[in-house]
Each structure stands twice: as C-alpha cells, then as structure tokens.
Coordinates of C-alpha atoms and ligand atoms in Angstrom, one line a residue:
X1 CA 20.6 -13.5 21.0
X2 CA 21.9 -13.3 17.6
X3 CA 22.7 -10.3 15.1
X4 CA 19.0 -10.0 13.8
X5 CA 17.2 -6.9 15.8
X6 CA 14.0 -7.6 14.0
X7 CA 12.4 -10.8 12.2
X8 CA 10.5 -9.6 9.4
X9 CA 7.7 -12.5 8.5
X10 CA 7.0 -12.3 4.2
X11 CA 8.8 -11.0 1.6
X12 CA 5.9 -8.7 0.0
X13 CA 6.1 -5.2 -0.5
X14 CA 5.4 -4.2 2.9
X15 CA 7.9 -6.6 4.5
X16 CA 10.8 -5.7 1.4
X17 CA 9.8 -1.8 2.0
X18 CA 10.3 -2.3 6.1
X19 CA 13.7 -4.4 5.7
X20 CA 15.0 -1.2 3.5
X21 CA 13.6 1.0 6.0
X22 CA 15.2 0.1 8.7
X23 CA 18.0 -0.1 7.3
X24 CA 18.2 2.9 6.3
X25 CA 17.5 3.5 10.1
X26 CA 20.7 1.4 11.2
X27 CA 18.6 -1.6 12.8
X28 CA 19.4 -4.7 11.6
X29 CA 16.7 -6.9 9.8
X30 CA 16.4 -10.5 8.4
X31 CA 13.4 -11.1 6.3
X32 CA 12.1 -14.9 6.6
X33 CA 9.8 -16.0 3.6
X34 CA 8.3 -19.3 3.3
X35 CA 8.2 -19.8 -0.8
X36 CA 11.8 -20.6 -2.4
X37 CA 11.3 -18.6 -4.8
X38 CA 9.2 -15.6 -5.6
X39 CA 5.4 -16.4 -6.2
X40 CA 4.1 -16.7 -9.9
X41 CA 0.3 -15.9 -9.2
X42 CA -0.3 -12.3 -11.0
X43 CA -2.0 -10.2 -8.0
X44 CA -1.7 -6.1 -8.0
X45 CA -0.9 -4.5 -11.3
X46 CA -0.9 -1.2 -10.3
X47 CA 0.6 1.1 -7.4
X48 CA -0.8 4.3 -6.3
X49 CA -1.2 6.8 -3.7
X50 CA 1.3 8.9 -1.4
X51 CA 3.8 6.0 -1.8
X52 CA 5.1 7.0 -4.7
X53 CA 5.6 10.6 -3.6
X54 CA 7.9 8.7 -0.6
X55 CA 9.2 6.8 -3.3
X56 CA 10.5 9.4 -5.0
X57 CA 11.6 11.6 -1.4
X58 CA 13.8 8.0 -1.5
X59 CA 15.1 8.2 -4.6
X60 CA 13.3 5.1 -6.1
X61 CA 10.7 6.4 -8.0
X62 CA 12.2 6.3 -11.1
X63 CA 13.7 2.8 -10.6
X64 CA 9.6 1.9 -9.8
X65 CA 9.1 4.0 -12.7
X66 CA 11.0 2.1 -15.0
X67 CA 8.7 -1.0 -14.3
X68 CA 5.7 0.5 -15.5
X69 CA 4.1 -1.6 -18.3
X70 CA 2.5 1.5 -19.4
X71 CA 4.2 4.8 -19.5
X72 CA 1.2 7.2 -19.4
X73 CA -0.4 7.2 -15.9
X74 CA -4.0 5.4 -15.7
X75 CA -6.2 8.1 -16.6
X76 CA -9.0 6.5 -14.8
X77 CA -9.1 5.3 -11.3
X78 CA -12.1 2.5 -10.4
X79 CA -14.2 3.1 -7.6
X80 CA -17.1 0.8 -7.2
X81 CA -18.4 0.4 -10.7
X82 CA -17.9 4.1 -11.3
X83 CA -14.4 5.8 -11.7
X84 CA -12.6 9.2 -10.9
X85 CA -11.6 10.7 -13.9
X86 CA -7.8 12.2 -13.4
X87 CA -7.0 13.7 -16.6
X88 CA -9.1 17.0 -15.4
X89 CA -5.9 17.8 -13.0
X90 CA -3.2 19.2 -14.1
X91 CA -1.3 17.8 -10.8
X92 CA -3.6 14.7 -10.5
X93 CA -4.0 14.5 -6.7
X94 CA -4.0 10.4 -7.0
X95 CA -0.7 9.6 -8.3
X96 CA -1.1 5.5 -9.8
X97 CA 1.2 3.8 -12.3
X98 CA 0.8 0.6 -13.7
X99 CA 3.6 -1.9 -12.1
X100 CA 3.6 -5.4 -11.7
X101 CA 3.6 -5.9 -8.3
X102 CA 6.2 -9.3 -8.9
X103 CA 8.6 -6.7 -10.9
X104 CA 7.6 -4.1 -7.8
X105 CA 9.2 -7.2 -5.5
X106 CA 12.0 -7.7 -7.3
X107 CA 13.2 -4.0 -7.2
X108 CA 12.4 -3.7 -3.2
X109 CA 13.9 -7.0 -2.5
X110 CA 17.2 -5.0 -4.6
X111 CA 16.9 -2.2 -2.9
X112 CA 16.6 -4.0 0.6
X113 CA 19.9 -5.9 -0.1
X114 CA 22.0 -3.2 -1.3
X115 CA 21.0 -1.4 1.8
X116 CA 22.2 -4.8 3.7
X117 CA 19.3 -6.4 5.1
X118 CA 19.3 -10.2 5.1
X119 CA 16.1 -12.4 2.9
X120 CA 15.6 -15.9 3.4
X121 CA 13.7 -17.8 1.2
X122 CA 12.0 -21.1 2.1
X123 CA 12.1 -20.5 5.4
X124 CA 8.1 -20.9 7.3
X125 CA 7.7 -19.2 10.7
X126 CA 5.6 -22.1 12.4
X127 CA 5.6 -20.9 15.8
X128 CA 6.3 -17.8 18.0
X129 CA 7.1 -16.8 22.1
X130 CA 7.8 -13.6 23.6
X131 CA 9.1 -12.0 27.2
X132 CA 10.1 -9.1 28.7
X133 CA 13.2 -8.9 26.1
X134 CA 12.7 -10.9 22.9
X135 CA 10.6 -12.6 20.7
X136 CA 12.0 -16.3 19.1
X137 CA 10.5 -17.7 16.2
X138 CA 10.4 -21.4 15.4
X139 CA 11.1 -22.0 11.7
X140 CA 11.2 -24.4 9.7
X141 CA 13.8 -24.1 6.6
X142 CA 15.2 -26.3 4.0
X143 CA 17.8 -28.0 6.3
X144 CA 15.1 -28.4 9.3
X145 CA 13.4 -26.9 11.9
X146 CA 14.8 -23.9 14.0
X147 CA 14.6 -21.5 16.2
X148 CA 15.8 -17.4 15.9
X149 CA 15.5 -14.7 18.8
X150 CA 15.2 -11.2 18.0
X151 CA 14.0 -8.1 20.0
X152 CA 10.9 -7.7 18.1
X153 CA 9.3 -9.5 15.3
X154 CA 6.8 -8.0 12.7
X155 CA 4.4 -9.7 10.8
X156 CA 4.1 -8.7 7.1
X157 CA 2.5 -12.5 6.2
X158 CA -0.2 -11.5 4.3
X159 CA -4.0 -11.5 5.1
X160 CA -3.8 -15.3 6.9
X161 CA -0.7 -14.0 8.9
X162 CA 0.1 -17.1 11.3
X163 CA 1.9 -14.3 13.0
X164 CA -1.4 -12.4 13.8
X165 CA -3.0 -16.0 14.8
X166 CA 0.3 -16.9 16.9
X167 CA 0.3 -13.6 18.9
X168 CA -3.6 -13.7 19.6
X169 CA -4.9 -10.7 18.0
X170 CA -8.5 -11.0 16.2
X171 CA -9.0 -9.9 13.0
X172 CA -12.9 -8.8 12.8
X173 CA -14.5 -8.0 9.8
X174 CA -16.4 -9.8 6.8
X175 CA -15.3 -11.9 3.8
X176 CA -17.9 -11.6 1.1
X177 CA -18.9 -14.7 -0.9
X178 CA -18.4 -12.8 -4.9
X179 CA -15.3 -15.0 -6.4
X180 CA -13.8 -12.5 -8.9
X181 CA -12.0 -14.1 -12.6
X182 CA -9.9 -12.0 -14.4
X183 CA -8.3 -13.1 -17.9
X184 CA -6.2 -10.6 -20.3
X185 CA -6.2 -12.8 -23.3
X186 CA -5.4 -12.7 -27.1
X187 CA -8.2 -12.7 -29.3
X188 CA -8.3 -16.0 -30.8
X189 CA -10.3 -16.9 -34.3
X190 CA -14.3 -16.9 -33.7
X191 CA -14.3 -13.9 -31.5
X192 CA -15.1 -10.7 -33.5
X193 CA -14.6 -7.7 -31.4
X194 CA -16.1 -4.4 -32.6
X195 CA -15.0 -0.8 -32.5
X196 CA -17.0 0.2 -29.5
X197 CA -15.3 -2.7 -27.5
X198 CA -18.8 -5.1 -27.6
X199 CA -17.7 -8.9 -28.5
X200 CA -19.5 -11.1 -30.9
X201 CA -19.3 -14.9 -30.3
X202 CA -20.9 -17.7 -32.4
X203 CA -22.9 -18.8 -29.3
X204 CA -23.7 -16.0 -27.2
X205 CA -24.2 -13.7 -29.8
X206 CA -23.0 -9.8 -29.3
X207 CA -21.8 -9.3 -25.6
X208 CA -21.5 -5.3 -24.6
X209 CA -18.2 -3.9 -23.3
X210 CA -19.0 -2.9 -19.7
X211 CA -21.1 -4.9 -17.1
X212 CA -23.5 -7.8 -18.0
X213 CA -25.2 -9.3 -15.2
X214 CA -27.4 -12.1 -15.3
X215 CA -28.7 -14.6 -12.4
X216 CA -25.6 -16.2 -11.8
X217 CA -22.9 -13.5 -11.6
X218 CA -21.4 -10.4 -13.6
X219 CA -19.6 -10.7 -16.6
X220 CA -17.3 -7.4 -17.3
X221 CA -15.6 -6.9 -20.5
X222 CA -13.2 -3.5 -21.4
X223 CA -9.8 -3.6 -23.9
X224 CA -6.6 -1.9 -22.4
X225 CA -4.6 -3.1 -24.9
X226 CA -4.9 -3.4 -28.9
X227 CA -5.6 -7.4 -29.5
X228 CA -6.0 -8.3 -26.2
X229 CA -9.4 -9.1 -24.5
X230 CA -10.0 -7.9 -20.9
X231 CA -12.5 -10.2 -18.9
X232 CA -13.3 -10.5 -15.5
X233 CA -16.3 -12.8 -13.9
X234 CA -18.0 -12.2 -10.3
X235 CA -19.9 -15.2 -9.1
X236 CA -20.9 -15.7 -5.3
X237 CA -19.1 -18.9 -4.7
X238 CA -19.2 -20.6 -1.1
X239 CA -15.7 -20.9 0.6
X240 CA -12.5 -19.1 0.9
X241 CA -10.4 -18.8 -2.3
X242 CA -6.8 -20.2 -2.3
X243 CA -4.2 -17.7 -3.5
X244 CA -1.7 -20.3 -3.7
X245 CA -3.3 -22.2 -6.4
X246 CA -2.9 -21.1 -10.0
X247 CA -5.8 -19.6 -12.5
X248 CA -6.1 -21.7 -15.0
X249 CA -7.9 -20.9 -18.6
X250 CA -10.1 -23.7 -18.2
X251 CA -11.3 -22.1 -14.8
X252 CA -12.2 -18.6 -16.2
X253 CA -14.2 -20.8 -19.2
X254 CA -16.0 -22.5 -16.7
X255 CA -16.7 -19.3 -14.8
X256 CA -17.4 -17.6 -18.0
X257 CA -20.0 -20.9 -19.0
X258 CA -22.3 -20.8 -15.5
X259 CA -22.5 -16.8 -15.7
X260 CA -23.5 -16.0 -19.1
X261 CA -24.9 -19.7 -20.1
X262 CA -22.8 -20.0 -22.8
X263 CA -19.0 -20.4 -24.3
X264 CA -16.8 -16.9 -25.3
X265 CA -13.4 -18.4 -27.5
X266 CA -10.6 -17.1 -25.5
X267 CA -7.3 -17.0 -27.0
X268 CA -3.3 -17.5 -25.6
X269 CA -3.7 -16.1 -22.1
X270 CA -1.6 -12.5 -21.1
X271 CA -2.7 -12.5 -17.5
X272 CA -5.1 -15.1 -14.8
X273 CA -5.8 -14.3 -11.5
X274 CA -8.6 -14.9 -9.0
X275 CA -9.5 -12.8 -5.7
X276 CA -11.8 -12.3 -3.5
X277 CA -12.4 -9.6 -1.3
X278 CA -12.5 -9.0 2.8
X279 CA -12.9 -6.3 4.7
X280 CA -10.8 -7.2 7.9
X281 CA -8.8 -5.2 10.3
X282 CA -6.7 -6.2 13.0
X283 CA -7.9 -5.2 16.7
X284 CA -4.8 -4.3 17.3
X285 CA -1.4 -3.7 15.4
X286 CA 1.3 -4.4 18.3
X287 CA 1.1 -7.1 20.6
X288 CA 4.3 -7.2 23.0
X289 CA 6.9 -7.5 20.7
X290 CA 5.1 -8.6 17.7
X291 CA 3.8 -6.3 15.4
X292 CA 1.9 -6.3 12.2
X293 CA 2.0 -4.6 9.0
X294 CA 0.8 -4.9 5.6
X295 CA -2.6 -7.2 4.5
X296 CA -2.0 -8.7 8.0
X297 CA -3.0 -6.0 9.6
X298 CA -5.7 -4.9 7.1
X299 CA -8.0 -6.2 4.1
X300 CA -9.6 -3.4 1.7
X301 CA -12.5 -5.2 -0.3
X302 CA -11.4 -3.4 -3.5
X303 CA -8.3 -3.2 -6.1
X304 CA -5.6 -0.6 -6.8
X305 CA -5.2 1.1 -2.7
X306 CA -4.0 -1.9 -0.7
X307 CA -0.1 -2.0 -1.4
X308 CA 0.5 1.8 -0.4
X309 CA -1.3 1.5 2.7
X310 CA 0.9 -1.5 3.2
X311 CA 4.3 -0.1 2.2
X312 CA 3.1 3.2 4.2
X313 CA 2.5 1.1 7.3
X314 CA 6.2 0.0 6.9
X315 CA 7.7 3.6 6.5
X316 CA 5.4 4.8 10.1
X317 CA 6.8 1.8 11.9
X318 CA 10.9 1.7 10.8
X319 CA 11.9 4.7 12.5
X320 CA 10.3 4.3 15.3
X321 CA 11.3 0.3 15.8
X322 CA 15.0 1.2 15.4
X323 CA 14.8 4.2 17.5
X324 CA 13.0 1.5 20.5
X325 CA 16.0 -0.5 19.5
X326 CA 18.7 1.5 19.9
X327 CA 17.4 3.4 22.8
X328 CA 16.0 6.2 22.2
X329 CA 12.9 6.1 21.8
X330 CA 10.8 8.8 24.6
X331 CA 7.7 6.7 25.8
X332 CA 5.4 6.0 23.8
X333 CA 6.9 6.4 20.5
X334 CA 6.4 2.7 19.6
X335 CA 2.6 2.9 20.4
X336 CA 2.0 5.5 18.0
X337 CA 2.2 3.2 15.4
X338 CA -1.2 1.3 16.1
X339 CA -2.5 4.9 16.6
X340 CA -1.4 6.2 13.5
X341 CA -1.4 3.2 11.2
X342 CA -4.9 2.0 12.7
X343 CA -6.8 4.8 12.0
X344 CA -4.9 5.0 8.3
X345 CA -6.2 1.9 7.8
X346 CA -9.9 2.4 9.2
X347 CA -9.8 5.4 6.4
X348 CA -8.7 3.4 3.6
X349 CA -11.8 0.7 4.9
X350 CA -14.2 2.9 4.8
X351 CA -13.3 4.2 1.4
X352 CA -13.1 0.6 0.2
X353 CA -16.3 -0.4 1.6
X354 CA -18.1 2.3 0.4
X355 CA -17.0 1.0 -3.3
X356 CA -18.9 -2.5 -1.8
X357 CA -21.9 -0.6 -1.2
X358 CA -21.9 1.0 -4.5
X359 CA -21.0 -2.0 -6.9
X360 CA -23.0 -4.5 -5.2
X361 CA -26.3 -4.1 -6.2
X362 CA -27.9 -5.4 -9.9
X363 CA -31.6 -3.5 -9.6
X364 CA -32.6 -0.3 -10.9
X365 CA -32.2 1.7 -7.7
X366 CA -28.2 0.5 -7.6
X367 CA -28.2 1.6 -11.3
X368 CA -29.2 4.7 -10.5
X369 CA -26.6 5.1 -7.1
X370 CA -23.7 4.4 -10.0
X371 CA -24.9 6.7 -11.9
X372 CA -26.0 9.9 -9.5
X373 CA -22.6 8.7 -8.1
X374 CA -20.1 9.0 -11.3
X375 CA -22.6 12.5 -11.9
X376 CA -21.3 14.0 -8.8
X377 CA -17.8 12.8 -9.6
X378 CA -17.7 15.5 -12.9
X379 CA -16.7 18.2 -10.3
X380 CA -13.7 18.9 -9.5
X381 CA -14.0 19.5 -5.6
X382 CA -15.7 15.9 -5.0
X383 CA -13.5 14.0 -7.7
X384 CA -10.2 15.8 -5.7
X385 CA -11.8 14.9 -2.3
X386 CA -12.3 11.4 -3.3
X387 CA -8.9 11.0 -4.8
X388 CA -7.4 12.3 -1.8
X389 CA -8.8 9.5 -0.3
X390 CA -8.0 6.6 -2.2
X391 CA -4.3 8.4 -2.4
X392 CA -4.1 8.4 1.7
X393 CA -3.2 11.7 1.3
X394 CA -6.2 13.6 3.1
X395 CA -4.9 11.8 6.3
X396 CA -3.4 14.3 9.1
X397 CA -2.2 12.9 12.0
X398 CA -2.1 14.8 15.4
X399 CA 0.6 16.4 16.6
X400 CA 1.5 17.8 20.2
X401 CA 3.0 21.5 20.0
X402 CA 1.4 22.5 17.0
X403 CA -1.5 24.0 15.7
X404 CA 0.0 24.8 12.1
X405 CA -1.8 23.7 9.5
X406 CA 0.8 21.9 8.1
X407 CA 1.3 19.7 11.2
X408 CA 0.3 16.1 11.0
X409 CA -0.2 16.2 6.8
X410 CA 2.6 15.0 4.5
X411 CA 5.2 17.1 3.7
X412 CA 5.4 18.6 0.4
X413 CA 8.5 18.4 -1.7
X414 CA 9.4 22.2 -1.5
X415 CA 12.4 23.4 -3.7
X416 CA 15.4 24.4 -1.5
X417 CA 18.2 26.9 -1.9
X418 CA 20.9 26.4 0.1
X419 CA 24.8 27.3 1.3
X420 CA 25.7 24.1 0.0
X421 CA 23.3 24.9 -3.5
X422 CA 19.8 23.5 -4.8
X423 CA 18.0 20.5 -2.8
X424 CA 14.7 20.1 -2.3
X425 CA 12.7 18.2 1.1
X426 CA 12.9 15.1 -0.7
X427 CA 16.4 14.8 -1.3
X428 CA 16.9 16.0 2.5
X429 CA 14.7 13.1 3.5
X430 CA 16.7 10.4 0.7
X431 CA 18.4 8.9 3.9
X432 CA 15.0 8.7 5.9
X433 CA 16.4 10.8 9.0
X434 CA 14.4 13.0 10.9
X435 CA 15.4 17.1 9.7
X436 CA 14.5 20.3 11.4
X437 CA 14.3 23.2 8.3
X438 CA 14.5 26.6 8.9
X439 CA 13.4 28.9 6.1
X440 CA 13.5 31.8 8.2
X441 CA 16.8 32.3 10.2
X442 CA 15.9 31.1 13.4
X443 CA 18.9 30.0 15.2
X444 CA 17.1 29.8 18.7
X445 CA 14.4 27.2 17.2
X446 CA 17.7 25.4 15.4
X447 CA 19.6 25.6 19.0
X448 CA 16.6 23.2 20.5
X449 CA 17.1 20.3 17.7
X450 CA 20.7 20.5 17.6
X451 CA 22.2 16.9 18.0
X452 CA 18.7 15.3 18.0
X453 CA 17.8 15.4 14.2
X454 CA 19.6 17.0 11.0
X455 CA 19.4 20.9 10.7
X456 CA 19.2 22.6 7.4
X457 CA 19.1 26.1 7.2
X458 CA 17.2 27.1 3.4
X459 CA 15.0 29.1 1.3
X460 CA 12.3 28.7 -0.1
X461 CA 10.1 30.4 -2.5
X462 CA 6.2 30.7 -0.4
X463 CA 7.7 29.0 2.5
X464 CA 4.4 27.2 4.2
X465 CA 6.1 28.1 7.9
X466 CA 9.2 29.3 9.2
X467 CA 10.6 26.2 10.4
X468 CA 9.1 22.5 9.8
X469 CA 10.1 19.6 12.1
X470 CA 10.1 16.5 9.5
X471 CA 10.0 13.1 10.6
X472 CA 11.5 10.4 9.2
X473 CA 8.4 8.6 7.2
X474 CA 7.8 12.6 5.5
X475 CA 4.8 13.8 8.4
X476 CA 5.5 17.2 9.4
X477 CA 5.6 16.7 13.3
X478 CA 6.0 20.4 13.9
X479 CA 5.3 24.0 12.1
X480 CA 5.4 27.0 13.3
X481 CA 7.6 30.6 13.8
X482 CA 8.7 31.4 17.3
X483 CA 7.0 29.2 19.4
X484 CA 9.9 27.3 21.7
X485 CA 7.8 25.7 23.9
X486 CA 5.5 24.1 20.8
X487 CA 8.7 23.2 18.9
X488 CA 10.3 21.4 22.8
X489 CA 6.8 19.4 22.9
X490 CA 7.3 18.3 19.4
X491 CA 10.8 17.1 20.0
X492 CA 10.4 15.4 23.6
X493 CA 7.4 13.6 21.7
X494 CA 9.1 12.0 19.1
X495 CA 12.8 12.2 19.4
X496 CA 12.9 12.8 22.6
X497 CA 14.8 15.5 23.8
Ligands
FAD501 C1 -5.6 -10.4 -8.1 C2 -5.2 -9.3 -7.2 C3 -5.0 -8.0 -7.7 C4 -4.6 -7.0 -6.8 N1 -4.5 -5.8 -7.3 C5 -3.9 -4.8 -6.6 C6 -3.6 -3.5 -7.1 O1 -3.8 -3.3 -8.3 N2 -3.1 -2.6 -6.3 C7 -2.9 -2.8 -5.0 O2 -2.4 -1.9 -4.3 N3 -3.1 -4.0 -4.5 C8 -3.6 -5.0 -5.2 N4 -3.9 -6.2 -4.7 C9 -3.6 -6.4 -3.2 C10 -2.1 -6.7 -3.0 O3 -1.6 -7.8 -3.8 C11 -1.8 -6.9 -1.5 O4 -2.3 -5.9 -0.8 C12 -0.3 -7.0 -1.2 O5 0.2 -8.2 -1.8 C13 -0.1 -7.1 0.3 O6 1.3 -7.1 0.5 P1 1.9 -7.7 1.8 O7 3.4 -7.6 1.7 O8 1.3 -7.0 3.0 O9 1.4 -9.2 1.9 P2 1.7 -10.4 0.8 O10 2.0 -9.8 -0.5 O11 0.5 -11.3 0.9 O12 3.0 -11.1 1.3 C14 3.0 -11.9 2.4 C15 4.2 -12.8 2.3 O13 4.3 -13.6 3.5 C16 4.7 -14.9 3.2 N5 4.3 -15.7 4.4 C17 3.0 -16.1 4.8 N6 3.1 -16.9 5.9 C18 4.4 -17.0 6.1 C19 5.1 -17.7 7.2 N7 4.5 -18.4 8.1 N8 6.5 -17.7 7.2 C20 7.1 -17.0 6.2 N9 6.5 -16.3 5.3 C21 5.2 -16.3 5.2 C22 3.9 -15.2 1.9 O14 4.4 -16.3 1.2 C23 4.0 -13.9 1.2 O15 5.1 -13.8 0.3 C24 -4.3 -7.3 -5.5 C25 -4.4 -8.6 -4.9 C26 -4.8 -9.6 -5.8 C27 -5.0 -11.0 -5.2

C-alpha cells in the first residue's frame, strides 16, 4: 500500500475539483495526468450552473471570478439555435460567467495543492486491477513504467476514459457526424463588416450575421467583441474528431471554402477550436473500486452545461469516498453516488438532446420549431423552468425522513445570526463538513447529531424549516421541526448514526 487513498485519472476540472474535495474531506489524493504540461487546445469558455453557487459556499468564487474575460455575465444563454434570455431576472436563475476553462484549471489545480493533494504530470494510466481491498494502476511516467495501489481509483479521463474501458463498463449512446469550426479572429483588410453584424467579402458577396445554411453545412457568424469576427462552421464529416490535434487557420478556411463555396479573409486568429458532439452515458458510474466522474461518465451534445455537471459529480462523490475510507460510511452511502449522479446526468441529457432536436433541422417546419420555441421562451415561467434546467438546479434528490420541501434541493445561502456574530450557510459549509442548523432552539433534534456533524445554533430571517440537516456537497438531507424519528433516519442514512 502506499500513502495515496485514492488515484485520481486526469487533471480537468472534475478531477482538480475532486482532489480539493477530498481534501477538504481528510482523504488523501494523488492526481495522475498523462500530458507534461497543461493542454493548449481552447475547449469551454464559459462556466455556469449551481457550481458556482458551491463555488462561492467554498470561498472560490471570486478567485473564479477574477478569470472572467468578461465582467458582465452572458446575458444570453444558447439552447439549440434559440436562446434564454437572462437579463429579464433580477436574480437570473442560471448563473454563467465567461472563464477560460485553461485559467479555470489553473486555479483548481492552485487550490487543490494548497489544500495538499498530490498532481503528477506525464504520468498515463495504461492498465488497471482490482480485489476485495485495492485497486493498482499501471503507469507509465517519464522515468518508466509503474505500478501504484490505492483503495479506490476514480476515473475523471475525459470522454475516451481508458479507465471506463479498463474497468468494463459500456458507454451507450450516439456520436453525431456534424464537425463544428469555431474561429474568433481579427478582421483583416478585404472583410467589411457592417453595423448590423452582416460581412461583406469580395467573393461571396454580403454574408448575414446569424445562420447560413447551404448543402454542405451551416455557416454561423455573430461579434462578441468590437474588431473581432466570430465564426463557427458545422459540416457532417465521417470519423471521430481528435481533440489532441490543434485547429489550425488553414482548417477553418477550408471548412469555411466547402460550406459556403467560396473564400471569407480571416485575419490574426483570437481563438480555434473544433468539437463534435456525443450523447453518451456511462451504464454505470462505480465498478468495484473504480469510479467515474466527469465527461467519462457522461457526454452532453451541446456547449456551456458540461463542466458543472462534471465538477458537481466530484463534490457528490468526495465526501462520501473519504467517509468509505476512513470508516464510516453506513451502507450504502458509496452507492448513492451512481444513484444521484446518474440520474443528474440523464437530466442534463435530456436537456442537451432536446437542443439536438431543435437545431438540427434546415427546412421550414425546423424554422418554424426555433421560432415557436424562442416565442414561448418570452415568458418568464418557461424561460425560468428552462434555466433551472441547464443550471442543474431543478434537480431534488430523495431523501429518507423527510417530506420537507426543502429536502433533497440545494441549500440556499441563508444569512445567519449567531452567538459567535454574522455567517451565512455558505461560509458554514467553506470547509465542506456535513452541519446540522437549528433556527429554532431545538436542543433535542441538536442532541441526536451531536458528535456526528457540526451543530450551529442561528437565526434567520423567514427560516425555510426549523432545523436543516446539510450535507457536505450543499443538498439538504433533512428539514423539518419536531420530528425525531425523521431527523434519526436522515442521520443513520448518511452519516450513520
Ligand atoms: C471546443 C469545446 C468547447 C466547450 N465549451 C464548453 C463550455 O463553454 N462550457 C462547458 O461547461 N463545457 C464546455 N466544453 C466541455 C468541457 O470542455 C468538458 O466537459 C470538460 O473538459 C470535461 O472535464 P473533465 O475533467 O471531465 O475531462 P477532461 O477535461 O477531458 O480531462 C480529462 C483529463 O484526463 C487526462 N487523461 C486521459 N487519459 C488519461 C490516462 N490514461 N492517464 C492519465 N490522464 C489521462 C487528459 O489528458 C485530460 O487532461 C467544451 C468542450 C470543447 C471541446
């Protein structure tokens, strides 16, 4: 055995978030990545959804904040060819900010390390074997080949994961053939672009912003920024796409060439990157002692959700991996990550395949879905619903002993006054540990969690419940007034008394 309680496969953002979350939890993890150094390919540029409200419970939002390449909050959020429009809420109930998702690395690989969890780079799992009491990896590193035992072992490699393949578990679903472009780029001389956003080009002629679709593939132009060009082609190629290899100018021309049939001048490139999409899910999240996380356990076919579902699979699974580690755990605990975390991730799927459906088609009827669709989205009540959705935040999972309506949903950041002064649940929840909170005096509800999770006696202005039994990744396991035998459930189910 050595000091490593769990391998973490790929330093992404969901295996970074689960090497600071556990941690936090006092489990010790070493995070093996296979490239040197960090990867150069642009991929997400934006992070949104209940993460950031755990984020911020964490005491990181503003670092994450700080990243943002633009300080005022997307106002619009894609969905299929149509968008929700956010600036209607005054609390928008899909948070999203616009973060590099290398700078997003570099601050949770920061965080991770200060919080003294172990990364090594240019080091490939290559092969795997599990018992009864540990999982070893086989690795191969800069000095050679390897081998590293560990009680469990999670996968957070990405949607290829070797780990998934090594451990056995399928991975149905579809990849779809569209091959998607995308170039930020100056505007060089010979490209005239007008008020409204359209593009005039010696060739082609006058190009409208928005969606151009011809035989061969979709053309989209917008402008986010003043002087810079926004493009992005669609074309159904054949084959798989290969992150690993670098979008090149002379590709997006050559995209840009076969869809519309003719040349647009682009200028010094800002941003290239290539994706396609799959809609994949894992059959099963734990196998033995090998878990998965992240795109390995999950592939949405559309931009801007994918990270927080990721990062929020890592905050379900920490506590309850260290607790299974240091012996604690009740039975069961462990599973109710594939219970939890699987159905989050059906939810964000069928959110993310509805946006297939809807952007797919080029004929008048698909027209006329878009636009019925982005009618319906003017109200309020289905533009919140939806945004719920793409923010994960509409998710409530069950919870024995309570039939609160605050049980199972995500605990919101109540202002708290206290003997000790003003907190709030977020700061309580700044060292991820699990907290009972009485609002209303109850010292016989506080006598039952006494020594199993923090107590904190407060007030609080409209207290949702009496007392609210928080776990450690922010769900509200238990809510309720005087009902011992509810709040004894809740505790024997996930702390185990
Ligand atoms: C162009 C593009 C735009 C995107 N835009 C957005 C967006 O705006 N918002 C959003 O939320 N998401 C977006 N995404 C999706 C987002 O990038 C992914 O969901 C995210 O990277 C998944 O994180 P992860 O940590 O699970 O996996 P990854 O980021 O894929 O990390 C996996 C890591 O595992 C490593 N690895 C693989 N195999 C091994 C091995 N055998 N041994 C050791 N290490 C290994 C890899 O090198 C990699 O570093 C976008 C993706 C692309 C491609």
């Amino acid at each position: 055995m050595t000091d490593v309680d769990v391998i973490i496969v790929g330093a992404g953002p969901t295996g970074l978030m689960l090497a600071a979350e556990l941690r936090l939890a006092g489990v010790r993890p070493l995070v093996l990545e296979r490239r040197p150094e960090q990867g150069t390919t642009p991929k997400a540029h934006g992070l949104s959804g209940q993460i950031l409200d755990l984020l911020g419970y964490r005491g990181l939002l503003d670092r994450v904040r700080g990243l943002a390449t633009d300080p005022v909050p997307p106002h619009r959020f894609p969905f299929g060819g149509v968008h929700v429009d956010l600036t209607r809420f005054d609390e928008p109930p899909l948070k999203a900010l616009s973060v590099r998702q290398q700078l997003l690395e570099r601050l949770l690989e920061e965080h991770a390390l200060e919080l003294g969890a172990k990364v090594r780079r240019g080091h490939e799992v290559i092969g795997l074997s599990q018992d009864g009491a540990a999982v070893t990896a086989r690795v191969r590193g800069p000095e050679g080949e390897y081998e590293i035992t560990a009680p469990y072992l999670v996968g957070c490699d990405g949607g290829r994961s070797p780990v998934r393949t090594l451990a056995g578990i399928g991975f149905p679903g579809t990849t779809y053939p569209e091959v998607n472009r995308i170039g930020q780029v100056k505007i060089p001389d010979g490209l005239t672009v007008h008020d409204n956003g359209d593009i005039e080009t010696p060739g082609l002629g006058r190009i409208k912003a928005g969606y151009t679709r011809t035989d061969n593939g979709v053309f989209a132009l917008g402008s986010l920024t003043p002087g810079i060009v926004f493009i992005q082609t669609t074309e159904e190629d054949l084959g798989e796409v290969d992150d690993d290899m670098p979008m090149t100018l002379t590709e997006l021309g050559d995209s840009i060439r076969r869809v519309l049939g003719g040349d647009v001048p682009l200028g010094e490139p800002v941003r290239l990157s290539r994706y396609q999409f799959s809609s994949r899910q894992a059959e099963r999240y734990r196998e033995g002692r090998v878990l998965l996380a992240g795109d390995a356990a999950h592939l949405l076919p559309s931009t801007g959700t994918a990270i927080n579902v990721g990062m929020s699979d890592s905050v379900n699974l920490a506590w309850k991996l260290a607790a299974e580690i240091q012996g604690r755990a009740p039975e069961g605990l462990l599973d109710s990550y594939h219970t939890e975390r699987h159905a989050a991730g059906a939810r964000a799927l069928l959110q993310s395949q509805a946006q297939v459906a809807l952007r797919r088609g080029h004929d008048e009827a698909a027209e006329a879905l878009r636009t019925v669709f982005q009618e319906l989205l003017g109200d309020e009540q289905p533009a919140r619903r939806l945004a719920e959705h793409l923010a994960g935040t509409d998710l409530r999972h069950p919870m024995p002993g309570s039939g609160h309506a605050l049980a199972g949903t995500f605990v919101p950041d109540l202002a708290l006054e206290t003997d000790q002064g003003a907190t709030s649940v977020g700061e309580l929840l700044r060292q991820a540990r699990p907290v009972l909170l009485d609002l209303a005096d109850r010292p016989e509800l506080r006598a039952l969690a006494q020594g199993l999770v923090d107590v904190q006696v407060a007030k609080a202005e409209d207290r949702p419940a009496d007392v609210l039994l928080i776990r450690p990744d922010g769900y509200v396991a238990w809510a309720g007034d005087t009902d011992t035998d509810g709040l004894r459930e809740a505790l024997a189910t996930w702390f185990g008394a």
